[in-house]
Coordinates of C-alpha atoms in Angstrom, one line a residue:
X1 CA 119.2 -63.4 -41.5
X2 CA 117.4 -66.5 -40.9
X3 CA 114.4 -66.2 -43.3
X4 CA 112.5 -69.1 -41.9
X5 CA 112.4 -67.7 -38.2
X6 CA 111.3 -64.4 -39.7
X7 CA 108.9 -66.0 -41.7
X8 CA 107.3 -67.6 -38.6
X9 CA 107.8 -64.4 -36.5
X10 CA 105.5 -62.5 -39.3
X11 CA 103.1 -64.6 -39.7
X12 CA 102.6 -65.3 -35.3
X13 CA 102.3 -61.0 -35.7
X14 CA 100.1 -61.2 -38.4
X15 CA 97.8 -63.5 -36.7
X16 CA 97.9 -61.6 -33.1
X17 CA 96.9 -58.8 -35.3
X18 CA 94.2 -60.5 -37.3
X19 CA 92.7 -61.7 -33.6
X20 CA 92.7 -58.6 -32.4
X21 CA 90.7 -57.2 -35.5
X22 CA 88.2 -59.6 -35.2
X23 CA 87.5 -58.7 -31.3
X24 CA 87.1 -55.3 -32.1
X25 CA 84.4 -56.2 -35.0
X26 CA 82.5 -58.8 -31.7
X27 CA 82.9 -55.7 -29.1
X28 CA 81.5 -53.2 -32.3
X29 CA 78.7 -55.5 -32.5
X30 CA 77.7 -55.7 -29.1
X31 CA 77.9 -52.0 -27.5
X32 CA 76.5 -49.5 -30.2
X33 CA 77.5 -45.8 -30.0
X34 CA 75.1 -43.8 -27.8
X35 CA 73.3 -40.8 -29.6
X36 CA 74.1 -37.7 -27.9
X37 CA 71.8 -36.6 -25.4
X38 CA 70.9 -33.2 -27.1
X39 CA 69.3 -35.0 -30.0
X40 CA 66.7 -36.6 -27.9
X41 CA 63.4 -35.0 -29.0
X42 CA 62.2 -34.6 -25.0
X43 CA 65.7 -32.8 -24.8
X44 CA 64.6 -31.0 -27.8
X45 CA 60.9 -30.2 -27.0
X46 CA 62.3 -29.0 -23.5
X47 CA 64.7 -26.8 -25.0
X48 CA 62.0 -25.6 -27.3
X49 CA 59.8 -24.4 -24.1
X50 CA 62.4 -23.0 -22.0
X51 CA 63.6 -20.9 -25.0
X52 CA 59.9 -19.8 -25.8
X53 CA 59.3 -18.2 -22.0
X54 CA 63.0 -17.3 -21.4
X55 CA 65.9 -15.7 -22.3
X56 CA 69.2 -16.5 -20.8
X57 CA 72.1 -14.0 -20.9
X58 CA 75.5 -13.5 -18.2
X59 CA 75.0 -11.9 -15.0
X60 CA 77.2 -8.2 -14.4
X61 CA 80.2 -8.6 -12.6
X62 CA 80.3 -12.6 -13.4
X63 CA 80.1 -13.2 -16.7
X64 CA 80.6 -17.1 -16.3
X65 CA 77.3 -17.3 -14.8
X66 CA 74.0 -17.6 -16.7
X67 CA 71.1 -15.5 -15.6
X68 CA 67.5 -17.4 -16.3
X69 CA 65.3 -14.1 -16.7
X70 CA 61.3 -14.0 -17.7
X71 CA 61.3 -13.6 -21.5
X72 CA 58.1 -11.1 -21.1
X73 CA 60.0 -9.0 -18.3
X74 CA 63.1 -8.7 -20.7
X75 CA 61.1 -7.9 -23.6
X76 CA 59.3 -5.1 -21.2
X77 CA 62.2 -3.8 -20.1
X78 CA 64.5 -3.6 -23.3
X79 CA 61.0 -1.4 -24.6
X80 CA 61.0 1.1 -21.4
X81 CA 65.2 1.5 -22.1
X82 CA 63.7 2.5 -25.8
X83 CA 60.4 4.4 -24.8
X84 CA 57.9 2.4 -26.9
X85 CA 56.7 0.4 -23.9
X86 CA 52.8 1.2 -23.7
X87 CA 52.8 2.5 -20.2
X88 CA 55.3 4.7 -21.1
X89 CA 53.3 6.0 -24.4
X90 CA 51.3 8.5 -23.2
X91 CA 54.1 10.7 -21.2
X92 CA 56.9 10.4 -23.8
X93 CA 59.5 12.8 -23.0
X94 CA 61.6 15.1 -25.2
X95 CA 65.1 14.0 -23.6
X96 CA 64.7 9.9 -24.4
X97 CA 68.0 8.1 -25.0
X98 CA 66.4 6.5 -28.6
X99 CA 64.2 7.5 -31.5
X100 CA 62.7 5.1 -33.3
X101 CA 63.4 5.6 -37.3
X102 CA 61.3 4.6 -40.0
X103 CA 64.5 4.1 -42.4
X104 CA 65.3 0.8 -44.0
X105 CA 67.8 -0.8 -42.1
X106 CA 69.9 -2.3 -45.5
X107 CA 69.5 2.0 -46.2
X108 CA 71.1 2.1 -43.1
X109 CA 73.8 -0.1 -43.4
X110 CA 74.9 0.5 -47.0
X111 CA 75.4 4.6 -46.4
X112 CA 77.7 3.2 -43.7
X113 CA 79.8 0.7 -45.8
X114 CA 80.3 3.8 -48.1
X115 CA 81.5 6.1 -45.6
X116 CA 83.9 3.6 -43.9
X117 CA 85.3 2.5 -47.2
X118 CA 85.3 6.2 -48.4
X119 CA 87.8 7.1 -45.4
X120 CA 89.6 4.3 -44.5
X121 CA 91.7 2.1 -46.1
X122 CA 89.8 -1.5 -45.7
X123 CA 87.5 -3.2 -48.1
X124 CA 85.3 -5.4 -46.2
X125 CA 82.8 -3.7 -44.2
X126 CA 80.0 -6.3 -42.3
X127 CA 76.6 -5.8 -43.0
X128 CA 75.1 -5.6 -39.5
X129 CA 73.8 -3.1 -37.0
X130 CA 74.3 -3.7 -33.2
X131 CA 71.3 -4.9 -31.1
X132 CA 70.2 -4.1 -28.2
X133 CA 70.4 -6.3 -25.2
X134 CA 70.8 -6.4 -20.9
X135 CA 72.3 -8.3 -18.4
X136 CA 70.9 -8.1 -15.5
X137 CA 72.7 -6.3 -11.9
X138 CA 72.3 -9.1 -9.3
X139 CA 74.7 -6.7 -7.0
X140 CA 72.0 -3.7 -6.9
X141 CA 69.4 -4.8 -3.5
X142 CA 67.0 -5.1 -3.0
X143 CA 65.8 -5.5 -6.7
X144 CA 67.9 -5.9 -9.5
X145 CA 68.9 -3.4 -12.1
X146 CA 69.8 -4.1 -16.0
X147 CA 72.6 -2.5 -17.7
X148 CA 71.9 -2.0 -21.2
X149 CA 74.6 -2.9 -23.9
X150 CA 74.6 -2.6 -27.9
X151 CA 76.4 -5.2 -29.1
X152 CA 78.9 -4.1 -31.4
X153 CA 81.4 -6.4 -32.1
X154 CA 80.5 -6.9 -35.3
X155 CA 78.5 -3.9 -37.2
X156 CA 79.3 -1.7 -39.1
X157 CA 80.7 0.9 -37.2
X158 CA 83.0 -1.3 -35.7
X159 CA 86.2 -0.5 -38.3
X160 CA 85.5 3.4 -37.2
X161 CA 85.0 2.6 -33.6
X162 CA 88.1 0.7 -33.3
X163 CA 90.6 3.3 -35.6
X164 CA 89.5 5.9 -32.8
X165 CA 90.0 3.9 -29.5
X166 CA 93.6 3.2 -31.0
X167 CA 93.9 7.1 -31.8
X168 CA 92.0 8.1 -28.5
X169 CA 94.2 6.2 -26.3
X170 CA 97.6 8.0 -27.7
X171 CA 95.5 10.9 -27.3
X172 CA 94.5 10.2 -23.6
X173 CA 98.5 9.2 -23.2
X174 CA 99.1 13.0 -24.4
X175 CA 97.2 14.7 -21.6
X176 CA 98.8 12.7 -19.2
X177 CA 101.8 14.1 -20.3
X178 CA 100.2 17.8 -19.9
X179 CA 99.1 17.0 -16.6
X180 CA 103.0 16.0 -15.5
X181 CA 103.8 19.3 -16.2
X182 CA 100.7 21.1 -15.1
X183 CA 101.5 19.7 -11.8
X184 CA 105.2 20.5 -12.1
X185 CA 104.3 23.8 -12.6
X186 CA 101.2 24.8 -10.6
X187 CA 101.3 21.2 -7.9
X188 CA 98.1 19.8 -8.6
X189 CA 97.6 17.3 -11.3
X190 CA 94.3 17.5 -13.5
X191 CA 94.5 14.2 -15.0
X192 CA 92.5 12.3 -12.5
X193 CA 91.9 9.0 -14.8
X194 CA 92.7 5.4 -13.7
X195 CA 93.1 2.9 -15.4
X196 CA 93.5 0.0 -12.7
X197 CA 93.9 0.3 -9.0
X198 CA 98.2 0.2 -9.2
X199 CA 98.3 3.7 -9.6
X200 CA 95.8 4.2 -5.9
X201 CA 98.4 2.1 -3.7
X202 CA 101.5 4.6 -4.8
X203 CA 98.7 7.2 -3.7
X204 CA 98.0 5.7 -0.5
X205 CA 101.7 5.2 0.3
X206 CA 102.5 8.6 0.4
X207 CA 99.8 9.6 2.5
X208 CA 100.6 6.8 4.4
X209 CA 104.6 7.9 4.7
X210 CA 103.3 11.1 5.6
X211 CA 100.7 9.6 8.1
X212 CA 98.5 12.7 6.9
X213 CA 95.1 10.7 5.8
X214 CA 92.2 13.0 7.2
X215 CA 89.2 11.3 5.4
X216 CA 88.3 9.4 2.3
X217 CA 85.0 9.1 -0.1
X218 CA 83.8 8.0 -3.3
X219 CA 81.3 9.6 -5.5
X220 CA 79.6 7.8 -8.7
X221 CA 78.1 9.0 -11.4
X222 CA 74.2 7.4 -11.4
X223 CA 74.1 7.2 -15.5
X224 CA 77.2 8.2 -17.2
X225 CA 77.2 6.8 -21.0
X226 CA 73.6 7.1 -21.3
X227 CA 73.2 10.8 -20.4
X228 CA 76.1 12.6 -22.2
X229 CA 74.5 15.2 -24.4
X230 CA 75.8 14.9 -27.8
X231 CA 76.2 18.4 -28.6
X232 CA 78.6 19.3 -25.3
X233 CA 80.8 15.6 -26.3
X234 CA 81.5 17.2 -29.7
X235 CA 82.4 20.3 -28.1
X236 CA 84.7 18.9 -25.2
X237 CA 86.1 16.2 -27.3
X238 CA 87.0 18.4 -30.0
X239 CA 89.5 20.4 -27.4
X240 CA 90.6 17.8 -26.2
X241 CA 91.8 16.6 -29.5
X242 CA 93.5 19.5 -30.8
X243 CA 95.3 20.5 -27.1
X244 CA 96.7 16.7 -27.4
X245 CA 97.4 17.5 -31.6
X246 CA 99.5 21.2 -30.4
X247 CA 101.0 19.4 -27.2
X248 CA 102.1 16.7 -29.5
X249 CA 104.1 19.5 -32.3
X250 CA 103.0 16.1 -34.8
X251 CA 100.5 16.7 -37.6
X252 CA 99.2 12.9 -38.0
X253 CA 98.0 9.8 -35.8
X254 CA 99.1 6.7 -38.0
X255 CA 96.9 3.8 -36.6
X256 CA 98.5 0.4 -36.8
X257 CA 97.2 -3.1 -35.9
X258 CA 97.8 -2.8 -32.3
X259 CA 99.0 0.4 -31.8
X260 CA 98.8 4.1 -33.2
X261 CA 101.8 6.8 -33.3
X262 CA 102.4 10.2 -33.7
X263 CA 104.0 11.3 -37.1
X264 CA 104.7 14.1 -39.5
X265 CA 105.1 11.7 -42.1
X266 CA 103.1 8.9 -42.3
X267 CA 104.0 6.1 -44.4
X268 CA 102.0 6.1 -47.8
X269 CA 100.1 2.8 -47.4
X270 CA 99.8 3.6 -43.6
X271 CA 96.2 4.3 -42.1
X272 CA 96.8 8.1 -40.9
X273 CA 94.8 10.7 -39.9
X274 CA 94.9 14.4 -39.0
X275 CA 93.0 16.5 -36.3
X276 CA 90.1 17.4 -38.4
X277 CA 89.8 13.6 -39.8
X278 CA 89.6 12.7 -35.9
X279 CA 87.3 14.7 -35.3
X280 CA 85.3 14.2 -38.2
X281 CA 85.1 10.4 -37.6
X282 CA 84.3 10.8 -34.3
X283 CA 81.0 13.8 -35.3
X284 CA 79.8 10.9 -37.6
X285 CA 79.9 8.0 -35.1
X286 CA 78.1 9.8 -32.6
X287 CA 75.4 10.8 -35.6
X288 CA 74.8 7.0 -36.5
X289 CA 74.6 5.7 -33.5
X290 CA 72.1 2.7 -34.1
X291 CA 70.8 -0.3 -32.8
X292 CA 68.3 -2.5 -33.5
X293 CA 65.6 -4.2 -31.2
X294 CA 63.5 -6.9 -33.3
X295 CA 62.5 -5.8 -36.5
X296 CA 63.1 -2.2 -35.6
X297 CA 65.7 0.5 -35.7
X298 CA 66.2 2.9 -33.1
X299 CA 69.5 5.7 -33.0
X300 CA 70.9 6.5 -29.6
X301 CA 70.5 10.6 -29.6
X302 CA 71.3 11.0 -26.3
X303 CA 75.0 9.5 -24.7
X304 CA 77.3 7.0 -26.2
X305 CA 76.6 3.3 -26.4
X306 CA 78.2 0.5 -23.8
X307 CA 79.2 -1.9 -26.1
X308 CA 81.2 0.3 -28.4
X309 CA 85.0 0.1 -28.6
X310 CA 85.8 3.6 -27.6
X311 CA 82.7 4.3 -25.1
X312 CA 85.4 4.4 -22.0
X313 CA 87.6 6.8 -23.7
X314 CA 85.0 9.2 -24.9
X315 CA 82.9 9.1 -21.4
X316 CA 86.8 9.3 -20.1
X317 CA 88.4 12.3 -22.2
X318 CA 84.5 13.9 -21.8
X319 CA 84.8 14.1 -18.2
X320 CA 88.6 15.2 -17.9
X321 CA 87.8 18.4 -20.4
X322 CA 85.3 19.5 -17.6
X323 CA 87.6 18.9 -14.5
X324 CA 91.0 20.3 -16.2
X325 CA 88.9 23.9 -17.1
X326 CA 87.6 23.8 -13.7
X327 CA 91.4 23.3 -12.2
X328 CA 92.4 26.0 -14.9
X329 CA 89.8 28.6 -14.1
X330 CA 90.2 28.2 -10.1
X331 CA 94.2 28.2 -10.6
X332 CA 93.3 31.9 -12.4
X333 CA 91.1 33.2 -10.0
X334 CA 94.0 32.2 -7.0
X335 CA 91.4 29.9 -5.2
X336 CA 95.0 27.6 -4.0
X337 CA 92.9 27.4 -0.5
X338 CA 90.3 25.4 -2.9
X339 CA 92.6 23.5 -5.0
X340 CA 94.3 21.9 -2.4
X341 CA 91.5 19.9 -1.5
X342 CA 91.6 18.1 -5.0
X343 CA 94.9 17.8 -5.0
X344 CA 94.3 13.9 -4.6
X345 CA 91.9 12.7 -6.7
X346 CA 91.6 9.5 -8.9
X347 CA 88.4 8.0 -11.4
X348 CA 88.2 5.4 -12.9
X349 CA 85.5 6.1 -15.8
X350 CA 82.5 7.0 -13.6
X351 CA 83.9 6.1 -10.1
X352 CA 85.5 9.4 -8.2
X353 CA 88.2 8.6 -5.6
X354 CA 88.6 12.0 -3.4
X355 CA 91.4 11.6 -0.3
X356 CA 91.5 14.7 2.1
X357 CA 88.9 16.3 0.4
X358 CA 86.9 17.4 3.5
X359 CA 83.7 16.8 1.3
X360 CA 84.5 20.0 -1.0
X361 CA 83.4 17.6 -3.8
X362 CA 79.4 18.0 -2.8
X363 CA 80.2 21.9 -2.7
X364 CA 81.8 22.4 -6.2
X365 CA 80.7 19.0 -7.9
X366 CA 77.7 20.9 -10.0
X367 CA 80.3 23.6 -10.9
X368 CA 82.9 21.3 -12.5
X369 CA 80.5 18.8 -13.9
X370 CA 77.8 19.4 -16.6
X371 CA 74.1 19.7 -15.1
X372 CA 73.0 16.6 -16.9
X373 CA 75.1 14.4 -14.7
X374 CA 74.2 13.4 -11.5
X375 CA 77.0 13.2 -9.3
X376 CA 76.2 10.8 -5.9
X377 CA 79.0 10.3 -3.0
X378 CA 79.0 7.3 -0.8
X379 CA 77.1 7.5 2.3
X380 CA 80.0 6.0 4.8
X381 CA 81.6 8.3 7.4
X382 CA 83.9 9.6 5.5
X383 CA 86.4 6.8 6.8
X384 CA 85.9 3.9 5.0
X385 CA 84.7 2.8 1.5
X386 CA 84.9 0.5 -1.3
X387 CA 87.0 1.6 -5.0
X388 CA 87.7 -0.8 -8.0
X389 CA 88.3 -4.2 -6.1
X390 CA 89.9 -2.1 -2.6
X391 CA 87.9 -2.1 0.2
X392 CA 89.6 1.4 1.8
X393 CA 89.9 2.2 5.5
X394 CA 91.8 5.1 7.6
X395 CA 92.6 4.6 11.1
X396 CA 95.1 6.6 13.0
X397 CA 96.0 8.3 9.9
X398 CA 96.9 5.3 7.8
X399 CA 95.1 4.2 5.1
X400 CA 94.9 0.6 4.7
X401 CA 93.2 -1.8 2.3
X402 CA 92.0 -5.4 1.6
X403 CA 89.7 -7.0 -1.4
X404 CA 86.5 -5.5 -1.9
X405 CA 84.2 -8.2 -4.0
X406 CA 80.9 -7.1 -5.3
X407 CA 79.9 -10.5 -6.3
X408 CA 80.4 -11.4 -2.3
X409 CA 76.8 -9.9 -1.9
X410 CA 75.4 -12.7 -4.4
X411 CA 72.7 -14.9 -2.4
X412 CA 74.1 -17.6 -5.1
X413 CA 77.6 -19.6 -5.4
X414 CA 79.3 -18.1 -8.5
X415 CA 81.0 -20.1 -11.2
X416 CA 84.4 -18.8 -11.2
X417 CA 88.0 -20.2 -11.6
X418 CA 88.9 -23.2 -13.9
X419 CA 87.3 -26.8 -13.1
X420 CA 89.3 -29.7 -13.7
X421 CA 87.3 -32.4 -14.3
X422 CA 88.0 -30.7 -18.0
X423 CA 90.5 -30.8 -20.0
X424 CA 92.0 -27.7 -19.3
X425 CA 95.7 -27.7 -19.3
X426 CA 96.8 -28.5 -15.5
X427 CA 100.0 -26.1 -15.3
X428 CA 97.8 -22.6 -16.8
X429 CA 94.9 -23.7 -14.1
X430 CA 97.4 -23.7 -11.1
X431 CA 98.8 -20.2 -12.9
X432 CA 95.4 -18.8 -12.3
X433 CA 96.2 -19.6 -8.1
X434 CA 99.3 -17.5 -8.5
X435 CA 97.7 -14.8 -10.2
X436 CA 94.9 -14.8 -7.7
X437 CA 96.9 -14.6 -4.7
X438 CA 99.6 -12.1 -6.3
X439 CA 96.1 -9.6 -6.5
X440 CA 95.4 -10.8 -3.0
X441 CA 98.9 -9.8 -1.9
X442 CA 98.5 -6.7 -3.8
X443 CA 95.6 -5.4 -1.8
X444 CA 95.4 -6.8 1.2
X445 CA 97.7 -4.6 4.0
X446 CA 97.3 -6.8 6.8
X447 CA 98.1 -10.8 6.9
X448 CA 94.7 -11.8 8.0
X449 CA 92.7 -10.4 5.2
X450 CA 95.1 -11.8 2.8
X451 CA 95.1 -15.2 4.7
X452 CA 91.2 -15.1 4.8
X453 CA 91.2 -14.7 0.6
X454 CA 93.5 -17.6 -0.1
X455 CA 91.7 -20.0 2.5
X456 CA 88.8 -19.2 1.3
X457 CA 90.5 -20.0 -2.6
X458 CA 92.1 -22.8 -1.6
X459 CA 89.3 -24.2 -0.4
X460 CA 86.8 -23.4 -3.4
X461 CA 89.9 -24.9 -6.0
X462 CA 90.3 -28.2 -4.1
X463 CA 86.3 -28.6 -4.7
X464 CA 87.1 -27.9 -8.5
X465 CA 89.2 -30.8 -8.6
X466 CA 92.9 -29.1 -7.8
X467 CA 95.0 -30.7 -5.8
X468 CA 96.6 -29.5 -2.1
X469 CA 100.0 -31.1 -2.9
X470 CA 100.3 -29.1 -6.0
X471 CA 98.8 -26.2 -4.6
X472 CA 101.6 -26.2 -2.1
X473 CA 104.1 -26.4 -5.0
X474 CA 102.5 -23.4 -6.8
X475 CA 102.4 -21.4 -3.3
X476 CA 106.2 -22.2 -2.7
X477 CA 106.7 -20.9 -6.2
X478 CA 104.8 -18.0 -5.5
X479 CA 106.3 -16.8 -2.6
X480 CA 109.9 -17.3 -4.1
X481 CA 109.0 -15.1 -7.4
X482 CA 107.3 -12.3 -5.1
X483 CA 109.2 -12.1 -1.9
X484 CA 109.2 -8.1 -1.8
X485 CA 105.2 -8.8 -2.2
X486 CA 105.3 -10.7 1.1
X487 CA 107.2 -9.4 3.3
X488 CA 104.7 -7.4 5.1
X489 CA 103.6 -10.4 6.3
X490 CA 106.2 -11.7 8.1
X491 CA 107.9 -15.4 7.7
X492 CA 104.6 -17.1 8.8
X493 CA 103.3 -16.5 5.6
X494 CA 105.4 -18.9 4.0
X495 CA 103.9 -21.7 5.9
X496 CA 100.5 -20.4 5.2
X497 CA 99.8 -24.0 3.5
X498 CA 99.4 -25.8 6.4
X499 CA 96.2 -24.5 6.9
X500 CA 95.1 -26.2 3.8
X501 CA 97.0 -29.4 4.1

């Protein structure tokens, strides 16, 4: 090694990197760090104002977009959901949702750390009670409507709430098995619940294969969670519990992080729990039911909270106890030339889906439902509606669908899909395309609905910074992965992006 050239390498390095040093310390001096923007005290006075006269909270059905709402107009509303809004006062009614109590809420919460501990195996219990809150309906014309949540992600109830939608779901699982073999013994299915539109299309193919689609309609329920009488959900739920405990020939639920299982012996440091235990967690949820508005308490004494973990599968299982008696007791009285009018029929929580029903619904709906829920079809001919995200039509006895969009009635642009001037990762962004066009694929029966959807996606991503040459890579990707998707379309579909070139 020639030490003197290394020498006089190491000390040219050392002096490129002193140089350099020293410009950094000139440019330091001369361009000083901006302070952020937020710390400005107009930005802070401003924010100060516009929190003082409003509140801002998502918007239904796009929760990416911020609703601006009049802080006195929320405030009034969230009192007449309650009944302590002064107009309201002086004709209270016996049949409001909440009671005000006087209890202390730390009372409140500390009788509920004891129970939860008492019957589960955790230790940490949080010491919160849901609030109340709503976002508003920007779909419902002409005027707005608010749906009302308790926000219960973190409260105390939430250890409870979540050990029974794991145990309510194997449940729900159960009765789908009974209703298998219902139908395979009697031909008509009583478990009508959905849980996403897959199950609809395997529906509407046999009809379709068949080409023996009369007529189709929808019927909604007009307030589901909030109007469930508490005393007719601890009866129904409690058969439902133990036909799904018998069915099962297993004495225990063991509930796991993700999952729970049936059992006869559970392990010893397993969370378990037997039919009375489940039924006896869920009495006591539905008994302290509170939420809190302000500096007050209020318990729900009427209906089960949205918000809640397992508020789908209780309004769910609540609603299948009333239409499996109703199949049960027709199926007894030989009434097979009423039966087979149901013998088609889908919901998905509080949305009905009847197919060749003939309208029997609006005859027998007040028979197989409870009085105190109101039970409202569409008002279409009978030959086309909207369901989940299909918009449904029948024409020559085929039953075809496309994409049905509530938020396409918005008189705003939504915020949706991923932006990238960010810093979003680039290859889960052009995922999202994929994914939105497999949906599109899914649900659209003719190639001009579906072509309609991805123009008009295509277009909306190249204005979020996506760009057409790699959008044409992730189409040619997509239409190799799901060529059985496609084919209904014909080969012009694989040329589709030269309408967005």
């Amino acid at each position: 090694v020639d030490v003197k050239l290394l020498t006089e390498w190491s000390c040219k390095v050392f002096a490129d990197v002193k140089g350099n040093v020293q410009k950094l310390k000139k440019i330091g001096t001369r361009y000083t760090r901006h302070r952020s923007v937020i710390h400005s005290p107009a930005v802070k006075a401003y924010l100060k104002e516009l929190h003082e006269n409003f509140v801002l909270v998502p918007t239904d059905k796009a929760s990416n977009n911020i609703a601006v709402v009049c802080k006195k107009f929320y405030i009034e509303k969230s009192m007449q959901e309650l009944g302590i809004y002064q107009d309201t006062l002086s004709n209270q009614k016996d049949d409001n949702t909440y009671v005000r109590v006087d209890k202390n809420p730390q009372d409140i919460i500390n009788r509920h750390k004891r129970y939860v501990k008492s019957n589960l195996k955790i230790d940490d219990v949080t010491d919160k009670l849901p609030f109340l809150y709503w976002i508003p309906k920007m779909h419902k014309k002409p005027k707005s409507k608010q749906r009302y949540i308790a926000a219960s992600y973190d409260c105390t109830t939430k250890e409870i709430s979540a050990v029974l939608t794991k145990c309510l779901k194997l449940i729900e699982k159960q009765h789908r098995i009974i209703g298998r073999q219902y139908e395979k013994n009697y031909g008509i299915n009583p478990m009508w619940i959905l849980h996403n539109s897959a199950s609809v299309h395997q529906s509407f193919a046999n009809f379709n294969l068949k080409k023996d689609a009369k007529d189709i309609r929808t019927y909604d329920f007009t307030t589901l969670y909030t109007s469930i009488p508490h005393r007719q959900l601890r009866k129904e739920l409690r058969w439902v519990i133990k036909e799904a405990f018998n069915s099962s020939k297993h004495s225990f639920i063991s509930v796991y992080k993700h999952k729970a299982s049936w059992t006869n012996s559970p392990g010893k440091n397993t969370e378990h729990l037997d039919c009375n235990k489940v039924i006896r967690l869920m009495n006591w949820l539905l008994d302290n039911i509170y939420v809190t508005f302000g500096d007050q308490v209020f318990r729900q004494v009427i209906g089960i909270p949205m918000g809640t973990d397992c508020a789908p599968f209780l309004a769910n299982l609540f609603l299948y106890s009333y239409e499996y008696k109703w199949i049960s007791k027709q199926k007894k009285l030989n009434n097979w030339h009423v039966l087979k009018y149901f013998r088609s029929c889908s919901r998905y929580i509080d949305d009905l889906l009847m197919i060749n029903n003939a309208d029997k619904m609006k005859k027998y709906m007040t028979d197989i439902y409870p009085k105190e829920l109101i039970l409202v079809p569409d008002d279409t001919s009978g030959k086309s509606c909207p369901f989940l995200d299909l918009q449904v039509d029948i024409k020559d006895s085929i039953i075809s669908t496309s994409i049905y969009d509530k938020r396409d009635t918005f008189d705003f642009p939504i915020v949706n899909f991923p932006t990238l001037t960010g810093n979003i990762p680039k290859k889960s962004s052009y995922g999202v395309f994929i994914g939105e066009v497999v949906r599109y694929a899914r649900a659209c029966s003719y190639y001009e609905d579906f072509k309609l959807r991805t123009l008009s996606l295509v277009s909306k991503l190249r204005k979020q910074g996506f760009i057409p040459r790699l959008l044409t890579r992730s189409w040619r990707k997509f239409c190799d992965s799901h060529l059985l998707l496609v084919q209904k379309y014909g080969p012009r579909v694989l040329f589709l992006y030269d309408d967005w070139m």
